[in-house]
Amino acid sequence: MGDTESLEALGQALAAAGWRAVPRYDEIPVRLRVFHPTLPVVGETVNVTSERTGPWFRSSTGRPLARCDDLPRAVAAIDQLLGRFLPAREPITEGALTR
Protein backbone atom coordinates (compact mmCIF):
# COMPACT_ATOMS: atom_id res chain seq x y z
CA MET A 1 0.00 0.00 0.00
CA GLY A 2 1.39 3.42 -0.97
CA ASP A 3 1.40 6.61 1.08
CA THR A 4 -1.75 7.99 -0.53
CA GLU A 5 -3.65 4.75 0.05
CA SER A 6 -2.47 4.59 3.66
CA LEU A 7 -3.61 8.16 4.30
CA GLU A 8 -6.92 7.47 2.56
CA ALA A 9 -7.53 4.47 4.84
CA LEU A 10 -6.62 6.58 7.88
CA GLY A 11 -8.96 9.34 6.72
CA GLN A 12 -11.85 6.87 6.50
CA ALA A 13 -11.09 5.47 9.97
CA LEU A 14 -10.88 8.98 11.41
CA ALA A 15 -14.17 9.99 9.77
CA ALA A 16 -15.85 6.94 11.33
CA ALA A 17 -14.54 8.14 14.71
CA GLY A 18 -15.96 11.65 14.26
CA TRP A 19 -12.89 13.48 12.94
CA ARG A 20 -12.63 15.40 9.68
CA ALA A 21 -9.73 14.45 7.42
CA VAL A 22 -8.84 16.55 4.40
CA PRO A 23 -6.32 15.07 1.98
CA ARG A 24 -3.43 17.20 0.76
CA TYR A 25 -2.28 14.86 -1.99
CA ASP A 26 -1.07 17.71 -4.22
CA GLU A 27 1.73 18.44 -1.72
CA ILE A 28 5.03 16.60 -1.34
CA PRO A 29 5.05 14.61 0.81
CA VAL A 30 1.34 13.80 0.64
CA ARG A 31 -0.46 14.72 3.85
CA LEU A 32 -3.75 14.44 5.66
CA ARG A 33 -5.08 17.43 7.62
CA VAL A 34 -7.11 16.23 10.62
CA PHE A 35 -9.41 18.30 12.82
CA HIS A 36 -12.71 18.05 14.65
CA PRO A 37 -15.72 19.58 12.85
CA THR A 38 -16.59 21.66 15.93
CA LEU A 39 -13.06 23.11 16.19
CA PRO A 40 -11.57 23.39 12.69
CA VAL A 41 -8.83 25.85 13.72
CA VAL A 42 -7.03 23.21 15.78
CA GLY A 43 -5.70 20.21 13.95
CA GLU A 44 -2.84 17.96 13.03
CA THR A 45 -1.17 17.17 9.74
CA VAL A 46 -0.21 13.54 9.25
CA ASN A 47 2.18 12.09 6.69
CA VAL A 48 3.78 8.70 6.07
CA THR A 49 7.44 7.94 6.69
CA SER A 50 9.46 4.83 5.93
CA GLU A 51 11.04 3.19 8.95
CA ARG A 52 12.96 -0.05 9.44
CA THR A 53 9.76 -1.68 10.68
CA GLY A 54 7.71 -0.44 7.72
CA PRO A 55 5.65 2.66 6.95
CA TRP A 56 4.48 4.81 9.88
CA PHE A 57 2.03 7.67 10.28
CA ARG A 58 3.81 10.73 11.72
CA SER A 59 2.49 13.98 13.12
CA SER A 60 3.61 17.36 11.86
CA THR A 61 6.04 17.54 14.78
CA GLY A 62 7.63 14.24 13.76
CA ARG A 63 5.97 12.19 16.50
CA PRO A 64 5.36 8.60 15.40
CA LEU A 65 1.64 7.86 15.72
CA ALA A 66 1.33 4.23 14.59
CA ARG A 67 2.36 1.82 11.89
CA CYS A 68 0.26 2.31 8.79
CA ASP A 69 -1.21 -1.17 9.22
CA ASP A 70 -2.53 -0.29 12.71
CA LEU A 71 -5.40 2.12 12.02
CA PRO A 72 -7.04 1.76 15.46
CA ARG A 73 -3.81 2.84 17.16
CA ALA A 74 -3.38 5.75 14.72
CA VAL A 75 -6.92 6.97 15.39
CA ALA A 76 -6.37 6.67 19.15
CA ALA A 77 -3.11 8.65 18.85
CA ILE A 78 -4.87 11.45 16.95
CA ASP A 79 -7.66 11.42 19.51
CA GLN A 80 -5.10 11.74 22.29
CA LEU A 81 -3.35 14.63 20.54
CA LEU A 82 -6.41 16.63 19.55
CA GLY A 83 -9.14 15.45 21.90
CA ARG A 84 -7.82 17.56 24.77
CA PHE A 85 -8.78 20.72 22.85
CA LEU A 86 -12.43 19.73 22.62
CA PRO A 87 -15.12 20.23 25.26
CA ALA A 88 -15.38 17.41 27.80
CA ARG A 89 -16.22 14.12 26.12
CA GLU A 90 -15.37 10.48 26.39
CA PRO A 91 -12.06 9.86 24.59
CA ILE A 92 -11.83 7.29 21.83
CA THR A 93 -9.82 4.24 22.82
CA GLU A 94 -8.34 1.48 20.71
CA GLY A 95 -10.87 -0.99 22.13
CA ALA A 96 -13.80 1.21 21.13
CA LEU A 97 -12.70 1.09 17.52
CA THR A 98 -12.69 -2.68 17.32
CA ARG A 99 -16.13 -3.29 18.82
CSV table of N, CA and C in Angstrom, one decimal:
chain,number,residue,atom,x,y,z
A,1,MET,N,0.9,-1.2,0.0
A,1,MET,CA,0.0,0.0,0.0
A,1,MET,C,0.9,1.2,0.0
A,2,GLY,N,0.6,2.2,-0.9
A,2,GLY,CA,1.4,3.4,-1.0
A,2,GLY,C,1.0,4.5,0.1
A,3,ASP,N,1.7,5.6,0.1
A,3,ASP,CA,1.4,6.6,1.1
A,3,ASP,C,0.0,7.2,0.9
A,4,THR,N,-0.4,7.4,-0.3
A,4,THR,CA,-1.7,8.0,-0.5
A,4,THR,C,-2.8,7.0,-0.1
A,5,GLU,N,-2.7,5.8,-0.4
A,5,GLU,CA,-3.6,4.8,0.0
A,5,GLU,C,-3.7,4.6,1.6
A,6,SER,N,-2.5,4.7,2.2
A,6,SER,CA,-2.5,4.6,3.7
A,6,SER,C,-3.2,5.8,4.3
A,7,LEU,N,-2.9,7.0,3.8
A,7,LEU,CA,-3.6,8.2,4.3
A,7,LEU,C,-5.1,8.1,4.0
A,8,GLU,N,-5.5,7.6,2.9
A,8,GLU,CA,-6.9,7.5,2.6
A,8,GLU,C,-7.6,6.5,3.6
A,9,ALA,N,-7.0,5.4,3.9
A,9,ALA,CA,-7.5,4.5,4.8
A,9,ALA,C,-7.6,5.1,6.2
A,10,LEU,N,-6.6,5.9,6.6
A,10,LEU,CA,-6.6,6.6,7.9
A,10,LEU,C,-7.7,7.6,7.9
A,11,GLY,N,-7.9,8.3,6.8
A,11,GLY,CA,-9.0,9.3,6.7
A,11,GLY,C,-10.3,8.7,6.9
A,12,GLN,N,-10.6,7.6,6.3
A,12,GLN,CA,-11.8,6.9,6.5
A,12,GLN,C,-12.0,6.4,7.9
A,13,ALA,N,-11.0,5.9,8.6
A,13,ALA,CA,-11.1,5.5,10.0
A,13,ALA,C,-11.3,6.7,10.9
A,14,LEU,N,-10.7,7.8,10.6
A,14,LEU,CA,-10.9,9.0,11.4
A,14,LEU,C,-12.3,9.5,11.2
A,15,ALA,N,-12.8,9.5,10.0
A,15,ALA,CA,-14.2,10.0,9.8
A,15,ALA,C,-15.2,9.1,10.5
A,16,ALA,N,-15.0,7.8,10.6
A,16,ALA,CA,-15.8,6.9,11.3
A,16,ALA,C,-15.8,7.2,12.8
A,17,ALA,N,-14.7,7.8,13.3
A,17,ALA,CA,-14.5,8.1,14.7
A,17,ALA,C,-14.9,9.6,15.0
A,18,GLY,N,-15.5,10.3,14.0
A,18,GLY,CA,-16.0,11.7,14.3
A,18,GLY,C,-15.0,12.8,13.9
A,19,TRP,N,-13.9,12.5,13.3
A,19,TRP,CA,-12.9,13.5,12.9
A,19,TRP,C,-13.1,13.8,11.5
A,20,ARG,N,-12.6,15.0,11.1
A,20,ARG,CA,-12.6,15.4,9.7
A,20,ARG,C,-11.2,15.3,9.2
A,21,ALA,N,-11.0,14.6,8.0
A,21,ALA,CA,-9.7,14.5,7.4
A,21,ALA,C,-9.8,15.0,6.0
A,22,VAL,N,-8.9,15.9,5.7
A,22,VAL,CA,-8.8,16.6,4.4
A,22,VAL,C,-7.5,16.2,3.7
A,23,PRO,N,-7.6,15.5,2.6
A,23,PRO,CA,-6.3,15.1,2.0
A,23,PRO,C,-5.6,16.3,1.3
A,24,ARG,N,-4.3,16.2,1.4
A,24,ARG,CA,-3.4,17.2,0.8
A,24,ARG,C,-2.5,16.4,-0.1
A,25,TYR,N,-3.1,15.7,-1.1
A,25,TYR,CA,-2.3,14.9,-2.0
A,25,TYR,C,-1.5,15.6,-3.1
A,26,ASP,N,-1.8,16.9,-3.2
A,26,ASP,CA,-1.1,17.7,-4.2
A,26,ASP,C,0.2,18.2,-3.7
A,27,GLU,N,0.5,18.0,-2.4
A,27,GLU,CA,1.7,18.4,-1.7
A,27,GLU,C,2.7,17.3,-1.7
A,28,ILE,N,4.0,17.6,-1.5
A,28,ILE,CA,5.0,16.6,-1.3
A,28,ILE,C,5.7,16.8,0.0
A,29,PRO,N,5.7,15.9,0.9
A,29,PRO,CA,5.0,14.6,0.8
A,29,PRO,C,3.5,14.8,1.0
A,30,VAL,N,2.8,13.8,0.5
A,30,VAL,CA,1.3,13.8,0.6
A,30,VAL,C,1.0,13.8,2.1
A,31,ARG,N,-0.1,14.5,2.4
A,31,ARG,CA,-0.5,14.7,3.8
A,31,ARG,C,-2.0,14.6,4.0
A,32,LEU,N,-2.3,14.5,5.3
A,32,LEU,CA,-3.7,14.4,5.7
A,32,LEU,C,-3.9,15.5,6.8
A,33,ARG,N,-4.8,16.4,6.6
A,33,ARG,CA,-5.1,17.4,7.6
A,33,ARG,C,-6.3,16.9,8.4
A,34,VAL,N,-6.1,16.8,9.7
A,34,VAL,CA,-7.1,16.2,10.6
A,34,VAL,C,-7.5,17.3,11.6
A,35,PHE,N,-8.9,17.4,11.8
A,35,PHE,CA,-9.4,18.3,12.8
A,35,PHE,C,-10.8,17.8,13.2
A,36,HIS,N,-11.3,18.4,14.3
A,36,HIS,CA,-12.7,18.1,14.6
A,36,HIS,C,-13.6,19.1,14.0
A,37,PRO,N,-14.8,18.6,13.5
A,37,PRO,CA,-15.7,19.6,12.9
A,37,PRO,C,-16.1,20.8,13.7
A,38,THR,N,-16.2,20.6,15.1
A,38,THR,CA,-16.6,21.7,15.9
A,38,THR,C,-15.5,22.6,16.3
A,39,LEU,N,-14.2,22.3,15.9
A,39,LEU,CA,-13.1,23.1,16.2
A,39,LEU,C,-12.0,23.0,15.0
A,40,PRO,N,-12.4,23.6,13.9
A,40,PRO,CA,-11.6,23.4,12.7
A,40,PRO,C,-10.2,24.2,12.7
A,41,VAL,N,-10.1,25.1,13.7
A,41,VAL,CA,-8.8,25.8,13.7
A,41,VAL,C,-7.7,25.1,14.4
A,42,VAL,N,-8.0,24.0,15.1
A,42,VAL,CA,-7.0,23.2,15.8
A,42,VAL,C,-7.0,21.9,15.1
A,43,GLY,N,-5.8,21.5,14.6
A,43,GLY,CA,-5.7,20.2,14.0
A,43,GLY,C,-4.3,19.7,13.9
A,44,GLU,N,-4.1,18.6,13.2
A,44,GLU,CA,-2.8,18.0,13.0
A,44,GLU,C,-2.7,17.6,11.6
A,45,THR,N,-1.5,17.6,11.1
A,45,THR,CA,-1.2,17.2,9.7
A,45,THR,C,-0.4,15.9,9.8
A,46,VAL,N,-0.8,14.9,9.2
A,46,VAL,CA,-0.2,13.5,9.2
A,46,VAL,C,0.4,13.2,7.9
A,47,ASN,N,1.6,12.6,7.9
A,47,ASN,CA,2.2,12.1,6.7
A,47,ASN,C,2.7,10.7,7.0
A,48,VAL,N,3.3,10.1,6.0
A,48,VAL,CA,3.8,8.7,6.1
A,48,VAL,C,5.3,8.7,5.9
A,49,THR,N,6.0,8.0,6.8
A,49,THR,CA,7.4,7.9,6.7
A,49,THR,C,7.8,6.5,6.6
A,50,SER,N,8.9,6.2,6.0
A,50,SER,CA,9.5,4.8,5.9
A,50,SER,C,10.4,4.6,7.1
A,51,GLU,N,10.2,3.6,7.8
A,51,GLU,CA,11.0,3.2,8.9
A,51,GLU,C,11.5,1.8,8.7
A,52,ARG,N,12.5,1.3,9.5
A,52,ARG,CA,13.0,-0.1,9.4
A,52,ARG,C,11.8,-1.1,9.6
A,53,THR,N,10.9,-0.7,10.4
A,53,THR,CA,9.8,-1.7,10.7
A,53,THR,C,8.6,-1.5,9.7
A,54,GLY,N,8.8,-0.7,8.7
A,54,GLY,CA,7.7,-0.4,7.7
A,54,GLY,C,7.2,1.0,7.7
A,55,PRO,N,6.2,1.3,7.0
A,55,PRO,CA,5.7,2.7,7.0
A,55,PRO,C,4.9,3.0,8.2
A,56,TRP,N,5.1,4.3,8.7
A,56,TRP,CA,4.5,4.8,9.9
A,56,TRP,C,3.8,6.1,9.6
A,57,PHE,N,2.7,6.4,10.3
A,57,PHE,CA,2.0,7.7,10.3
A,57,PHE,C,2.8,8.5,11.3
A,58,ARG,N,3.1,9.8,10.9
A,58,ARG,CA,3.8,10.7,11.7
A,58,ARG,C,3.0,12.0,11.8
A,59,SER,N,3.1,12.7,12.9
A,59,SER,CA,2.5,14.0,13.1
A,59,SER,C,3.4,15.1,12.5
A,60,SER,N,2.9,16.3,12.4
A,60,SER,CA,3.6,17.4,11.9
A,60,SER,C,4.8,17.7,12.7
A,61,THR,N,4.9,17.3,13.9
A,61,THR,CA,6.0,17.5,14.8
A,61,THR,C,7.1,16.4,14.7
A,62,GLY,N,6.7,15.4,13.9
A,62,GLY,CA,7.6,14.2,13.8
A,62,GLY,C,7.3,13.1,14.7
A,63,ARG,N,6.3,13.2,15.5
A,63,ARG,CA,6.0,12.2,16.5
A,63,ARG,C,5.4,11.0,15.8
A,64,PRO,N,6.0,9.8,16.0
A,64,PRO,CA,5.4,8.6,15.4
A,64,PRO,C,4.0,8.3,16.0
A,65,LEU,N,3.0,8.1,15.2
A,65,LEU,CA,1.6,7.9,15.7
A,65,LEU,C,1.3,6.4,15.8
A,66,ALA,N,1.6,5.7,14.7
A,66,ALA,CA,1.3,4.2,14.6
A,66,ALA,C,1.8,3.7,13.2
A,67,ARG,N,2.1,2.4,13.2
A,67,ARG,CA,2.4,1.8,11.9
A,67,ARG,C,1.1,2.0,11.0
A,68,CYS,N,1.4,2.1,9.7
A,68,CYS,CA,0.3,2.3,8.8
A,68,CYS,C,-0.7,1.1,8.7
A,69,ASP,N,-0.3,0.0,9.2
A,69,ASP,CA,-1.2,-1.2,9.2
A,69,ASP,C,-2.0,-1.3,10.5
A,70,ASP,N,-1.8,-0.3,11.4
A,70,ASP,CA,-2.5,-0.3,12.7
A,70,ASP,C,-3.4,1.0,12.8
A,71,LEU,N,-4.5,1.0,12.0
A,71,LEU,CA,-5.4,2.1,12.0
A,71,LEU,C,-6.0,2.4,13.4
A,72,PRO,N,-6.5,1.4,14.2
A,72,PRO,CA,-7.0,1.8,15.5
A,72,PRO,C,-6.1,2.5,16.4
A,73,ARG,N,-4.8,2.1,16.3
A,73,ARG,CA,-3.8,2.8,17.2
A,73,ARG,C,-3.6,4.3,16.6
A,74,ALA,N,-3.6,4.4,15.3
A,74,ALA,CA,-3.4,5.7,14.7
A,74,ALA,C,-4.5,6.7,15.1
A,75,VAL,N,-5.8,6.2,15.0
A,75,VAL,CA,-6.9,7.0,15.4
A,75,VAL,C,-6.9,7.3,16.9
A,76,ALA,N,-6.5,6.4,17.7
A,76,ALA,CA,-6.4,6.7,19.2
A,76,ALA,C,-5.3,7.7,19.4
A,77,ALA,N,-4.2,7.7,18.7
A,77,ALA,CA,-3.1,8.7,18.9
A,77,ALA,C,-3.6,10.0,18.5
A,78,ILE,N,-4.3,10.2,17.4
A,78,ILE,CA,-4.9,11.5,16.9
A,78,ILE,C,-5.9,11.9,18.0
A,79,ASP,N,-6.7,11.0,18.5
A,79,ASP,CA,-7.7,11.4,19.5
A,79,ASP,C,-7.0,11.9,20.7
A,80,GLN,N,-5.9,11.3,21.1
A,80,GLN,CA,-5.1,11.7,22.3
A,80,GLN,C,-4.5,13.1,22.1
A,81,LEU,N,-4.0,13.3,20.9
A,81,LEU,CA,-3.3,14.6,20.5
A,81,LEU,C,-4.4,15.8,20.5
A,82,LEU,N,-5.5,15.5,19.8
A,82,LEU,CA,-6.4,16.6,19.5
A,82,LEU,C,-7.6,16.7,20.5
A,83,GLY,N,-8.0,15.5,21.1
A,83,GLY,CA,-9.1,15.5,21.9
A,83,GLY,C,-9.1,16.4,23.1
A,84,ARG,N,-7.9,16.7,23.6
A,84,ARG,CA,-7.8,17.6,24.8
A,84,ARG,C,-8.3,19.0,24.5
A,85,PHE,N,-8.4,19.4,23.2
A,85,PHE,CA,-8.8,20.7,22.9
A,85,PHE,C,-10.3,20.9,22.7
A,86,LEU,N,-11.0,19.7,22.8
A,86,LEU,CA,-12.4,19.7,22.6
A,86,LEU,C,-13.1,19.8,24.0
A,87,PRO,N,-14.4,20.3,24.0
A,87,PRO,CA,-15.1,20.2,25.3
A,87,PRO,C,-15.1,18.8,25.8
A,88,ALA,N,-15.4,18.7,27.1
A,88,ALA,CA,-15.4,17.4,27.8
A,88,ALA,C,-16.2,16.4,27.0
A,89,ARG,N,-15.6,15.2,26.8
A,89,ARG,CA,-16.2,14.1,26.1
A,89,ARG,C,-15.5,12.9,26.5
A,90,GLU,N,-16.0,11.8,26.1
A,90,GLU,CA,-15.4,10.5,26.4
A,90,GLU,C,-14.3,10.2,25.3
A,91,PRO,N,-13.1,10.1,25.6
A,91,PRO,CA,-12.1,9.9,24.6
A,91,PRO,C,-12.2,8.5,23.9
A,92,ILE,N,-11.8,8.5,22.6
A,92,ILE,CA,-11.8,7.3,21.8
A,92,ILE,C,-10.7,6.4,22.3
A,93,THR,N,-10.9,5.1,22.4
A,93,THR,CA,-9.8,4.2,22.8
A,93,THR,C,-9.7,3.2,21.7
A,94,GLU,N,-8.6,2.5,21.7
A,94,GLU,CA,-8.3,1.5,20.7
A,94,GLU,C,-9.4,0.4,20.8
A,95,GLY,N,-9.8,0.0,22.0
A,95,GLY,CA,-10.9,-1.0,22.1
A,95,GLY,C,-12.2,-0.6,21.5
A,96,ALA,N,-12.5,0.7,21.7
A,96,ALA,CA,-13.8,1.2,21.1
A,96,ALA,C,-13.9,1.1,19.6
A,97,LEU,N,-12.7,1.1,19.0
A,97,LEU,CA,-12.7,1.1,17.5
A,97,LEU,C,-12.8,-0.3,17.0
A,98,THR,N,-12.6,-1.3,17.8
A,98,THR,CA,-12.7,-2.7,17.3
A,98,THR,C,-14.0,-3.4,17.7
A,99,ARG,N,-14.8,-2.7,18.4
A,99,ARG,CA,-16.1,-3.3,18.8
A,99,ARG,C,-17.1,-3.4,17.7
